[in-house]
Short mmCIF file of N, CA and C in Angstrom, two decimals:
data_model
loop_
_atom_site.label_atom_id
_atom_site.label_comp_id
_atom_site.label_asym_id
_atom_site.label_seq_id
_atom_site.Cartn_x
_atom_site.Cartn_y
_atom_site.Cartn_z
N VAL A 1 52.46 -18.72 72.82
CA VAL A 1 51.76 -17.51 72.47
C VAL A 1 50.25 -17.90 72.49
N ALA A 2 49.40 -17.14 73.01
CA ALA A 2 48.06 -17.27 73.02
C ALA A 2 47.35 -16.02 72.62
N ALA A 3 46.16 -16.16 71.99
CA ALA A 3 45.33 -14.93 71.78
C ALA A 3 44.03 -15.31 72.37
N ILE A 4 43.46 -14.45 73.12
CA ILE A 4 42.14 -14.64 73.74
C ILE A 4 41.30 -13.59 73.11
N ILE A 5 40.17 -13.93 72.65
CA ILE A 5 39.19 -12.93 72.08
C ILE A 5 37.97 -12.91 72.95
N ILE A 6 37.56 -11.96 73.52
CA ILE A 6 36.38 -11.90 74.40
C ILE A 6 35.18 -11.42 73.56
N LYS A 7 34.15 -12.23 73.46
CA LYS A 7 32.99 -11.88 72.79
C LYS A 7 31.76 -11.91 73.67
N ARG A 8 31.33 -10.57 74.06
CA ARG A 8 30.23 -10.50 74.98
C ARG A 8 30.28 -11.54 76.10
N LYS A 9 31.21 -11.31 77.01
CA LYS A 9 31.40 -12.18 78.13
C LYS A 9 32.16 -13.46 77.80
N ARG A 10 32.53 -13.80 76.50
CA ARG A 10 33.27 -14.88 76.14
C ARG A 10 34.54 -14.65 75.69
N ILE A 11 35.49 -15.71 75.77
CA ILE A 11 36.82 -15.49 75.23
C ILE A 11 37.16 -16.65 74.29
N ILE A 12 38.00 -16.33 73.35
CA ILE A 12 38.54 -17.28 72.46
C ILE A 12 40.09 -17.34 72.62
N LEU A 13 40.64 -18.55 72.80
CA LEU A 13 42.01 -18.65 73.11
C LEU A 13 42.79 -19.28 71.92
N PHE A 14 43.90 -18.61 71.60
CA PHE A 14 44.79 -19.09 70.57
C PHE A 14 46.20 -19.20 71.20
N LEU A 15 46.75 -20.37 71.25
CA LEU A 15 47.99 -20.58 72.12
C LEU A 15 48.99 -21.27 71.40
N ASN A 16 50.26 -20.69 71.39
CA ASN A 16 51.40 -21.44 70.79
C ASN A 16 52.17 -22.19 71.90
N LEU A 17 51.93 -23.52 71.91
CA LEU A 17 52.48 -24.32 72.89
C LEU A 17 53.66 -25.19 72.48
N LEU A 18 54.14 -25.04 71.28
CA LEU A 18 55.19 -25.82 70.73
C LEU A 18 54.84 -27.29 70.77
N ILE A 19 53.61 -27.71 70.57
CA ILE A 19 53.23 -29.01 70.47
C ILE A 19 53.55 -29.49 69.03
N LYS A 20 53.85 -30.75 68.91
CA LYS A 20 54.32 -31.28 67.56
C LYS A 20 53.46 -31.80 66.65
N SER A 21 52.22 -32.22 67.03
CA SER A 21 51.21 -32.84 66.18
C SER A 21 49.85 -32.31 66.36
N SER A 22 49.04 -32.64 65.45
CA SER A 22 47.65 -32.29 65.49
C SER A 22 46.81 -33.16 66.48
N SER A 23 45.85 -32.57 67.05
CA SER A 23 44.98 -33.38 67.79
C SER A 23 43.61 -33.25 67.27
N THR A 24 42.68 -33.99 67.68
CA THR A 24 41.34 -34.06 67.08
C THR A 24 40.50 -32.81 67.45
N ILE A 25 39.47 -32.56 66.61
CA ILE A 25 38.60 -31.51 66.95
C ILE A 25 37.54 -31.94 67.93
N ILE A 26 37.28 -31.13 68.91
CA ILE A 26 36.23 -31.59 69.89
C ILE A 26 35.10 -30.49 69.76
N THR A 27 33.89 -31.04 69.55
CA THR A 27 32.71 -30.24 69.37
C THR A 27 32.11 -29.93 70.57
N ASN A 28 31.10 -28.97 70.67
CA ASN A 28 30.43 -28.67 71.88
C ASN A 28 29.47 -29.77 72.23
N GLY A 29 30.06 -30.85 72.82
CA GLY A 29 29.19 -31.96 73.24
C GLY A 29 29.00 -31.97 74.64
N LYS A 30 28.75 -33.31 75.14
CA LYS A 30 28.58 -33.57 76.55
C LYS A 30 29.83 -34.17 77.19
N LYS A 31 30.14 -33.87 78.36
CA LYS A 31 31.25 -34.36 79.01
C LYS A 31 30.75 -34.79 80.51
N ASP A 32 30.96 -35.96 80.89
CA ASP A 32 30.49 -36.54 82.16
C ASP A 32 28.94 -36.08 82.40
N GLY A 33 28.16 -36.38 81.33
CA GLY A 33 26.71 -36.07 81.44
C GLY A 33 26.24 -34.67 81.47
N LYS A 34 27.09 -33.70 81.32
CA LYS A 34 26.71 -32.23 81.39
C LYS A 34 27.34 -31.66 80.16
N ALA A 35 26.73 -30.48 79.72
CA ALA A 35 27.30 -29.83 78.59
C ALA A 35 28.68 -29.28 78.83
N ASP A 36 29.52 -29.53 77.86
CA ASP A 36 30.91 -29.09 77.95
C ASP A 36 30.93 -27.62 77.89
N GLN A 37 31.70 -26.99 78.71
CA GLN A 37 31.77 -25.44 78.82
C GLN A 37 32.75 -24.87 77.87
N THR A 38 33.80 -25.61 77.28
CA THR A 38 34.70 -25.07 76.39
C THR A 38 34.80 -26.00 75.20
N VAL A 39 34.88 -25.26 74.08
CA VAL A 39 35.03 -25.98 72.77
C VAL A 39 36.53 -25.85 72.31
N LEU A 40 37.12 -26.80 72.09
CA LEU A 40 38.47 -26.84 71.65
C LEU A 40 38.39 -27.12 70.15
N LEU A 41 38.69 -26.09 69.36
CA LEU A 41 38.43 -26.22 67.94
C LEU A 41 39.66 -26.98 67.21
N THR A 42 40.81 -26.74 67.56
CA THR A 42 41.89 -27.39 67.04
C THR A 42 43.22 -27.08 67.57
N ASP A 43 44.04 -28.07 67.55
CA ASP A 43 45.46 -27.96 67.95
C ASP A 43 46.27 -28.33 66.68
N TYR A 44 47.06 -27.40 66.17
CA TYR A 44 47.82 -27.68 65.03
C TYR A 44 49.15 -27.08 65.05
N LYS A 45 50.23 -27.92 65.01
CA LYS A 45 51.62 -27.41 64.89
C LYS A 45 51.88 -26.38 65.96
N GLY A 46 51.49 -26.65 67.18
CA GLY A 46 51.88 -25.71 68.28
C GLY A 46 50.87 -24.59 68.60
N ILE A 47 49.76 -24.57 67.98
CA ILE A 47 48.69 -23.55 68.38
C ILE A 47 47.59 -24.23 69.04
N ARG A 48 46.90 -23.46 69.92
CA ARG A 48 45.64 -24.03 70.47
C ARG A 48 44.62 -22.84 70.33
N PHE A 49 43.37 -23.29 69.97
CA PHE A 49 42.28 -22.27 69.84
C PHE A 49 41.11 -22.88 70.50
N ALA A 50 40.57 -22.16 71.38
CA ALA A 50 39.37 -22.65 72.16
C ALA A 50 38.35 -21.39 72.39
N VAL A 51 37.08 -21.74 72.62
CA VAL A 51 36.06 -20.69 72.83
C VAL A 51 35.44 -20.98 74.13
N SER A 52 35.41 -19.98 75.03
CA SER A 52 34.71 -20.16 76.32
C SER A 52 33.27 -19.96 76.19
N LYS A 53 32.59 -20.50 77.12
CA LYS A 53 31.15 -20.19 77.16
C LYS A 53 30.70 -19.97 78.53
N LYS A 54 29.45 -19.92 78.87
CA LYS A 54 28.99 -19.73 80.33
C LYS A 54 29.59 -20.84 81.08
N PRO A 55 29.97 -20.60 82.31
CA PRO A 55 29.58 -19.55 83.12
C PRO A 55 30.56 -18.46 83.15
N TYR A 56 31.56 -18.42 82.32
CA TYR A 56 32.56 -17.31 82.33
C TYR A 56 32.01 -15.94 81.93
N ASP A 57 32.51 -14.93 82.44
CA ASP A 57 32.06 -13.58 82.24
C ASP A 57 33.33 -12.74 82.50
N PHE A 58 33.87 -12.19 81.37
CA PHE A 58 35.27 -11.45 81.51
C PHE A 58 35.01 -9.95 81.45
N ARG A 59 33.91 -9.41 81.81
CA ARG A 59 33.82 -7.96 81.90
C ARG A 59 34.47 -7.46 83.10
N ALA A 60 35.43 -6.44 82.82
CA ALA A 60 36.06 -5.78 84.00
C ALA A 60 35.14 -5.06 84.90
N ALA A 61 33.98 -4.70 84.44
CA ALA A 61 32.96 -4.03 85.31
C ALA A 61 32.57 -4.84 86.45
N LEU A 62 32.69 -6.12 86.47
CA LEU A 62 32.36 -6.96 87.48
C LEU A 62 33.23 -6.96 88.63
N GLY A 63 34.40 -6.36 88.47
CA GLY A 63 35.34 -6.26 89.50
C GLY A 63 36.60 -7.06 89.29
N GLU A 64 37.65 -6.59 89.97
CA GLU A 64 39.11 -7.33 89.87
C GLU A 64 38.96 -8.77 90.22
N ASP A 65 38.34 -9.09 91.43
CA ASP A 65 38.33 -10.41 91.82
C ASP A 65 37.69 -11.32 90.80
N HIS A 66 36.43 -10.96 90.38
CA HIS A 66 35.69 -11.73 89.45
C HIS A 66 36.47 -11.85 88.09
N PHE A 67 37.04 -10.76 87.66
CA PHE A 67 37.76 -10.80 86.36
C PHE A 67 38.92 -11.76 86.47
N ARG A 68 39.77 -11.66 87.49
CA ARG A 68 40.94 -12.50 87.77
C ARG A 68 40.54 -13.86 87.76
N LYS A 69 39.48 -14.23 88.67
CA LYS A 69 39.01 -15.65 88.82
C LYS A 69 38.64 -16.32 87.48
N ASP A 70 37.79 -15.59 86.77
CA ASP A 70 37.29 -16.14 85.47
C ASP A 70 38.46 -16.39 84.49
N THR A 71 39.36 -15.42 84.44
CA THR A 71 40.56 -15.50 83.51
C THR A 71 41.35 -16.73 83.89
N GLU A 72 41.69 -16.79 85.22
CA GLU A 72 42.56 -17.90 85.71
C GLU A 72 41.93 -19.14 85.52
N ASN A 73 40.58 -19.34 85.87
CA ASN A 73 39.87 -20.57 85.68
C ASN A 73 39.80 -20.98 84.25
N PHE A 74 39.62 -20.15 83.41
CA PHE A 74 39.53 -20.40 81.97
C PHE A 74 40.93 -21.03 81.44
N LEU A 75 42.02 -20.31 81.83
CA LEU A 75 43.35 -20.77 81.49
C LEU A 75 43.61 -22.14 82.11
N ASN A 76 43.28 -22.27 83.33
CA ASN A 76 43.45 -23.57 84.06
C ASN A 76 42.68 -24.66 83.44
N GLU A 77 41.49 -24.47 82.97
CA GLU A 77 40.63 -25.45 82.40
C GLU A 77 41.29 -25.95 81.16
N LEU A 78 41.97 -25.03 80.41
CA LEU A 78 42.57 -25.47 79.21
C LEU A 78 44.02 -25.98 79.39
N GLY A 79 44.42 -25.93 80.64
CA GLY A 79 45.82 -26.41 80.93
C GLY A 79 46.84 -25.51 80.50
N VAL A 80 46.60 -24.23 80.46
CA VAL A 80 47.51 -23.20 79.98
C VAL A 80 48.23 -22.52 81.13
N THR A 81 49.51 -22.55 81.01
CA THR A 81 50.32 -21.81 82.11
C THR A 81 50.87 -20.52 81.25
N ALA A 82 50.49 -19.37 81.52
CA ALA A 82 50.91 -18.18 80.81
C ALA A 82 51.95 -17.41 81.60
N LYS A 83 53.02 -16.99 80.98
CA LYS A 83 53.96 -16.11 81.63
C LYS A 83 53.33 -14.77 81.85
N ALA A 84 52.54 -14.36 80.88
CA ALA A 84 51.89 -13.01 80.96
C ALA A 84 50.62 -13.02 79.98
N VAL A 85 49.66 -12.25 80.50
CA VAL A 85 48.37 -12.03 79.73
C VAL A 85 48.22 -10.64 79.38
N TYR A 86 48.10 -10.23 78.12
CA TYR A 86 48.06 -8.91 77.51
C TYR A 86 46.71 -8.62 76.97
N TYR A 87 46.08 -7.56 77.48
CA TYR A 87 44.85 -7.07 76.99
C TYR A 87 45.12 -5.81 76.15
N MET A 88 44.13 -5.35 75.28
CA MET A 88 44.32 -4.10 74.59
C MET A 88 43.34 -3.01 75.02
N ASN A 89 43.81 -1.83 75.17
CA ASN A 89 42.65 -0.75 75.14
C ASN A 89 42.35 -0.39 73.82
N GLN A 90 41.49 -0.93 73.21
CA GLN A 90 41.07 -0.97 71.80
C GLN A 90 40.36 0.36 71.49
N THR A 91 40.93 0.97 70.35
CA THR A 91 40.44 2.31 70.07
C THR A 91 39.93 2.40 68.56
N HIS A 92 39.71 1.32 68.00
CA HIS A 92 39.24 1.25 66.57
C HIS A 92 40.28 1.93 65.63
N SER A 93 41.57 1.62 65.89
CA SER A 93 42.65 2.20 65.19
C SER A 93 43.33 1.31 64.29
N ASP A 94 44.51 1.70 63.71
CA ASP A 94 45.29 0.79 62.87
C ASP A 94 46.61 0.63 63.63
N HIS A 95 46.67 0.77 64.84
CA HIS A 95 47.84 0.63 65.63
C HIS A 95 48.22 -0.80 65.98
N VAL A 96 49.53 -1.12 65.77
CA VAL A 96 50.00 -2.57 65.99
C VAL A 96 50.98 -2.41 67.10
N ALA A 97 50.85 -3.25 68.15
CA ALA A 97 51.88 -3.25 69.24
C ALA A 97 52.63 -4.51 69.14
N ILE A 98 54.03 -4.38 69.25
CA ILE A 98 54.89 -5.55 69.43
C ILE A 98 55.04 -5.92 70.97
N ILE A 99 54.73 -7.07 71.33
CA ILE A 99 54.76 -7.43 72.70
C ILE A 99 56.06 -8.10 73.15
N ASP A 100 56.72 -7.51 74.18
CA ASP A 100 57.88 -8.12 74.72
C ASP A 100 57.65 -8.13 76.27
N GLU A 101 58.65 -8.57 76.89
CA GLU A 101 58.52 -8.70 78.46
C GLU A 101 58.10 -7.33 79.25
N ASP A 102 58.48 -6.24 78.59
CA ASP A 102 58.28 -4.91 79.28
C ASP A 102 57.02 -4.20 78.72
N SER A 103 56.22 -4.74 77.90
CA SER A 103 55.13 -4.05 77.31
C SER A 103 53.97 -3.94 78.29
N GLY A 104 53.26 -2.77 78.10
CA GLY A 104 52.03 -2.41 78.79
C GLY A 104 52.16 -1.98 80.15
N GLU A 105 50.91 -1.79 80.86
CA GLU A 105 50.82 -1.32 82.15
C GLU A 105 50.02 -2.33 82.87
N ASP A 106 49.98 -2.26 84.30
CA ASP A 106 49.15 -3.24 85.10
C ASP A 106 47.71 -3.06 84.88
N TYR A 107 47.04 -4.25 84.77
CA TYR A 107 45.61 -4.26 84.54
C TYR A 107 45.09 -5.56 85.30
N PHE A 108 44.58 -5.38 86.52
CA PHE A 108 44.11 -6.39 87.41
C PHE A 108 45.09 -7.58 87.58
N GLY A 109 46.41 -7.18 87.57
CA GLY A 109 47.50 -8.15 87.77
C GLY A 109 47.95 -8.69 86.31
N TYR A 110 47.30 -8.32 85.28
CA TYR A 110 47.66 -8.78 83.98
C TYR A 110 48.39 -7.51 83.37
N ARG A 111 48.45 -7.42 81.99
CA ARG A 111 49.11 -6.27 81.35
C ARG A 111 48.04 -5.67 80.42
N ILE A 112 47.99 -4.36 80.09
CA ILE A 112 47.16 -3.74 79.13
C ILE A 112 48.05 -2.78 78.22
N ILE A 113 47.77 -2.89 76.91
CA ILE A 113 48.49 -2.02 75.93
C ILE A 113 47.57 -0.88 75.51
N ALA A 114 47.97 0.34 75.69
CA ALA A 114 47.15 1.53 75.35
C ALA A 114 47.07 1.83 73.79
N ASP A 115 45.94 2.21 73.46
CA ASP A 115 45.61 2.70 72.12
C ASP A 115 46.12 1.78 71.03
N THR A 116 45.61 0.51 71.06
CA THR A 116 45.96 -0.37 69.96
C THR A 116 44.91 -1.36 69.70
N ASP A 117 44.94 -1.89 68.39
CA ASP A 117 43.94 -2.84 68.03
C ASP A 117 44.48 -4.12 67.41
N ALA A 118 45.82 -4.25 67.63
CA ALA A 118 46.55 -5.52 67.14
C ALA A 118 47.78 -5.69 68.02
N LEU A 119 47.95 -6.94 68.49
CA LEU A 119 49.20 -7.34 69.23
C LEU A 119 49.89 -8.37 68.47
N ILE A 120 51.18 -8.40 68.39
CA ILE A 120 52.02 -9.41 67.83
C ILE A 120 53.14 -9.69 68.69
N THR A 121 53.54 -11.00 68.73
CA THR A 121 54.64 -11.44 69.47
C THR A 121 55.19 -12.80 68.86
N ASP A 122 56.37 -13.16 69.29
CA ASP A 122 56.91 -14.41 69.00
C ASP A 122 57.19 -15.21 70.33
N LYS A 123 56.91 -14.54 71.44
CA LYS A 123 57.09 -15.15 72.84
C LYS A 123 56.23 -16.37 73.01
N LYS A 124 56.79 -17.31 73.78
CA LYS A 124 55.96 -18.56 74.08
C LYS A 124 55.26 -18.36 75.45
N HIS A 125 54.20 -19.00 75.51
CA HIS A 125 53.29 -19.03 76.74
C HIS A 125 52.95 -17.50 77.12
N VAL A 126 52.59 -16.83 76.11
CA VAL A 126 52.08 -15.41 76.42
C VAL A 126 50.63 -15.33 75.80
N VAL A 127 49.72 -14.87 76.60
CA VAL A 127 48.35 -14.76 76.00
C VAL A 127 48.05 -13.34 75.61
N LEU A 128 47.51 -13.24 74.37
CA LEU A 128 47.13 -11.93 73.80
C LEU A 128 45.44 -11.95 73.82
N VAL A 129 44.93 -10.87 74.30
CA VAL A 129 43.52 -10.84 74.42
C VAL A 129 42.97 -9.72 73.50
N THR A 130 41.87 -10.11 72.74
CA THR A 130 41.08 -9.05 71.98
C THR A 130 39.59 -9.27 72.49
N ARG A 131 39.01 -8.00 72.75
CA ARG A 131 37.62 -8.03 73.13
C ARG A 131 36.80 -7.64 71.88
N ILE A 132 35.64 -8.35 71.71
CA ILE A 132 34.85 -8.00 70.55
C ILE A 132 33.34 -8.04 71.02
N SER A 133 32.56 -7.24 70.30
CA SER A 133 31.16 -7.23 70.40
C SER A 133 30.56 -7.39 69.00
N ASP A 134 30.71 -6.42 68.20
CA ASP A 134 30.24 -6.50 66.84
C ASP A 134 31.43 -6.32 65.82
N CYS A 135 32.64 -6.40 66.31
CA CYS A 135 33.82 -6.36 65.41
C CYS A 135 34.30 -7.79 65.21
N THR A 136 35.07 -7.97 64.25
CA THR A 136 35.70 -9.26 63.86
C THR A 136 37.07 -9.46 64.35
N PRO A 137 37.34 -10.66 65.05
CA PRO A 137 38.56 -10.98 65.46
C PRO A 137 39.31 -11.68 64.34
N VAL A 138 40.59 -11.32 64.17
CA VAL A 138 41.40 -11.94 63.23
C VAL A 138 42.76 -12.44 63.96
N LEU A 139 42.99 -13.73 63.83
CA LEU A 139 44.23 -14.27 64.47
C LEU A 139 45.12 -14.72 63.28
N LEU A 140 46.39 -14.38 63.33
CA LEU A 140 47.44 -14.84 62.32
C LEU A 140 48.48 -15.59 63.11
N TYR A 141 48.94 -16.75 62.53
CA TYR A 141 49.99 -17.48 63.10
C TYR A 141 50.94 -17.98 62.05
N ASP A 142 52.25 -17.74 62.30
CA ASP A 142 53.26 -18.23 61.42
C ASP A 142 54.04 -19.42 62.17
N PRO A 143 53.72 -20.69 61.70
CA PRO A 143 54.35 -21.81 62.45
C PRO A 143 55.87 -21.91 62.21
N VAL A 144 56.32 -21.28 61.16
CA VAL A 144 57.77 -21.28 60.98
C VAL A 144 58.58 -20.43 61.93
N THR A 145 58.09 -19.16 62.17
CA THR A 145 58.82 -18.25 63.13
C THR A 145 58.14 -18.38 64.57
N GLY A 146 57.00 -18.88 64.68
CA GLY A 146 56.30 -18.99 65.93
C GLY A 146 55.64 -17.64 66.32
N THR A 147 55.47 -16.83 65.29
CA THR A 147 54.97 -15.44 65.51
C THR A 147 53.43 -15.54 65.40
N MET A 148 52.79 -14.61 66.17
CA MET A 148 51.30 -14.61 66.09
C MET A 148 50.78 -13.15 66.25
N ALA A 149 49.60 -12.91 65.76
CA ALA A 149 48.95 -11.64 65.91
C ALA A 149 47.46 -11.90 66.27
N SER A 150 47.09 -11.06 67.27
CA SER A 150 45.66 -11.03 67.62
C SER A 150 45.09 -9.65 67.25
N ILE A 151 44.10 -9.54 66.46
CA ILE A 151 43.70 -8.36 65.83
C ILE A 151 42.13 -8.02 66.13
N HIS A 152 41.81 -6.87 66.55
CA HIS A 152 40.45 -6.40 66.69
C HIS A 152 40.15 -5.67 65.50
N ALA A 153 39.46 -6.31 64.48
CA ALA A 153 39.19 -5.71 63.20
C ALA A 153 37.76 -5.21 63.11
N GLY A 154 37.51 -4.04 63.64
CA GLY A 154 36.21 -3.46 63.46
C GLY A 154 36.23 -2.86 62.10
N TRP A 155 35.19 -2.23 61.72
CA TRP A 155 35.06 -1.59 60.41
C TRP A 155 36.03 -0.55 60.22
N ARG A 156 36.28 0.27 61.22
CA ARG A 156 37.30 1.39 61.01
C ARG A 156 38.68 0.80 60.83
N SER A 157 39.01 -0.24 61.64
CA SER A 157 40.39 -0.79 61.56
C SER A 157 40.46 -1.58 60.25
N THR A 158 39.48 -2.22 59.81
CA THR A 158 39.52 -2.94 58.46
C THR A 158 39.65 -1.92 57.33
N VAL A 159 38.96 -0.90 57.35
CA VAL A 159 39.10 0.19 56.30
C VAL A 159 40.50 0.73 56.26
N GLN A 160 41.10 0.74 57.52
CA GLN A 160 42.63 1.27 57.57
C GLN A 160 43.57 0.03 57.35
N LYS A 161 43.03 -1.08 56.86
CA LYS A 161 43.84 -2.26 56.61
C LYS A 161 44.68 -2.81 57.78
N LEU A 162 44.19 -2.78 58.88
CA LEU A 162 44.81 -3.23 60.16
C LEU A 162 45.38 -4.67 59.97
N PRO A 163 44.48 -5.64 59.52
CA PRO A 163 45.10 -6.99 59.38
C PRO A 163 46.32 -7.12 58.47
N ALA A 164 46.28 -6.32 57.42
CA ALA A 164 47.50 -6.28 56.52
C ALA A 164 48.68 -5.67 57.28
N LYS A 165 48.44 -4.58 58.05
CA LYS A 165 49.51 -3.86 58.76
C LYS A 165 50.11 -4.83 59.83
N ALA A 166 49.29 -5.65 60.40
CA ALA A 166 49.82 -6.56 61.41
C ALA A 166 50.69 -7.65 60.74
N LEU A 167 50.30 -8.01 59.52
CA LEU A 167 51.03 -9.02 58.79
C LEU A 167 52.40 -8.39 58.29
N ILE A 168 52.34 -7.19 57.94
CA ILE A 168 53.70 -6.48 57.62
C ILE A 168 54.57 -6.35 58.84
N ALA A 169 53.95 -6.07 60.02
CA ALA A 169 54.81 -5.96 61.21
C ALA A 169 55.37 -7.31 61.61
N MET A 170 54.67 -8.34 61.35
CA MET A 170 55.13 -9.71 61.59
C MET A 170 56.40 -9.96 60.67
N LYS A 171 56.30 -9.57 59.42
CA LYS A 171 57.34 -9.80 58.49
C LYS A 171 58.61 -8.94 58.89
N LYS A 172 58.25 -7.63 59.17
CA LYS A 172 59.45 -6.68 59.56
C LYS A 172 60.07 -7.04 60.83
N HIS A 173 59.37 -7.48 61.81
CA HIS A 173 60.03 -7.70 63.15
C HIS A 173 60.38 -9.18 63.39
N TYR A 174 59.87 -10.07 62.72
CA TYR A 174 60.04 -11.54 63.01
C TYR A 174 60.46 -12.28 61.77
N GLY A 175 60.46 -11.66 60.58
CA GLY A 175 60.83 -12.48 59.42
C GLY A 175 59.75 -13.32 58.81
N THR A 176 58.53 -13.14 59.18
CA THR A 176 57.39 -13.91 58.67
C THR A 176 57.29 -13.83 57.13
N ASN A 177 57.05 -14.94 56.50
CA ASN A 177 56.74 -15.08 55.19
C ASN A 177 55.22 -15.19 55.06
N PRO A 178 54.49 -14.32 54.39
CA PRO A 178 53.07 -14.36 54.35
C PRO A 178 52.51 -15.71 53.91
N LYS A 179 53.30 -16.41 53.06
CA LYS A 179 52.82 -17.76 52.61
C LYS A 179 52.81 -18.78 53.63
N ASP A 180 53.50 -18.61 54.77
CA ASP A 180 53.46 -19.55 55.89
C ASP A 180 52.35 -19.29 56.86
N VAL A 181 51.66 -18.27 56.77
CA VAL A 181 50.71 -17.75 57.75
C VAL A 181 49.43 -18.51 57.69
N LEU A 182 49.00 -18.87 58.88
CA LEU A 182 47.59 -19.45 59.03
C LEU A 182 46.71 -18.40 59.63
N ALA A 183 45.46 -18.29 59.14
CA ALA A 183 44.65 -17.14 59.51
C ALA A 183 43.34 -17.69 59.95
N PHE A 184 42.74 -17.03 60.98
CA PHE A 184 41.49 -17.35 61.50
C PHE A 184 40.63 -16.05 61.57
N ILE A 185 39.52 -15.96 60.97
CA ILE A 185 38.58 -14.83 60.99
C ILE A 185 37.41 -15.32 61.85
N GLY A 186 37.26 -14.78 63.02
CA GLY A 186 36.28 -15.19 63.94
C GLY A 186 34.95 -14.69 63.78
N PRO A 187 34.04 -15.03 64.57
CA PRO A 187 32.61 -14.53 64.59
C PRO A 187 32.55 -13.17 65.17
N CYS A 188 31.60 -12.51 64.71
CA CYS A 188 31.28 -11.12 65.35
C CYS A 188 30.28 -11.35 66.40
#
């Protein structure tokens, strides 16, 4: 399971890879004499979280070829093989979508879920994408059930308690115990 959060041309990746142990934190340093383009924040009990930086630009307005190339290059850079990549048509709502193999419509060769601001799944090697500008991304991960949520928590969605609704959906659909959940509240 992976969540990608796009922040003004950037994405943040959160991936359930079923890895067994923690790895070290890599800061935004230098690699081979040049600035490292990706910051890997942590790998912990099967999750991966990374933040992309320039030269990546994930705006769909740049066209399908550019969009697909940058998405594929970022996933390849991280060594991520995804069965499917899911985007949201975010509407500042309190709608939560459960992701399975048949979810969404075609979106540049990936999938898009209409009218939602939270995606949850327990599927492995599936990327969940949240786009943000001035809204807050929230990622929830249950290492016991392997369930995760990627949430676009703007002020409207937060007032409507979307993060809590996503956690309730994780409990209802996948048996998540809230005490087991790891949470990340990202930058705006």
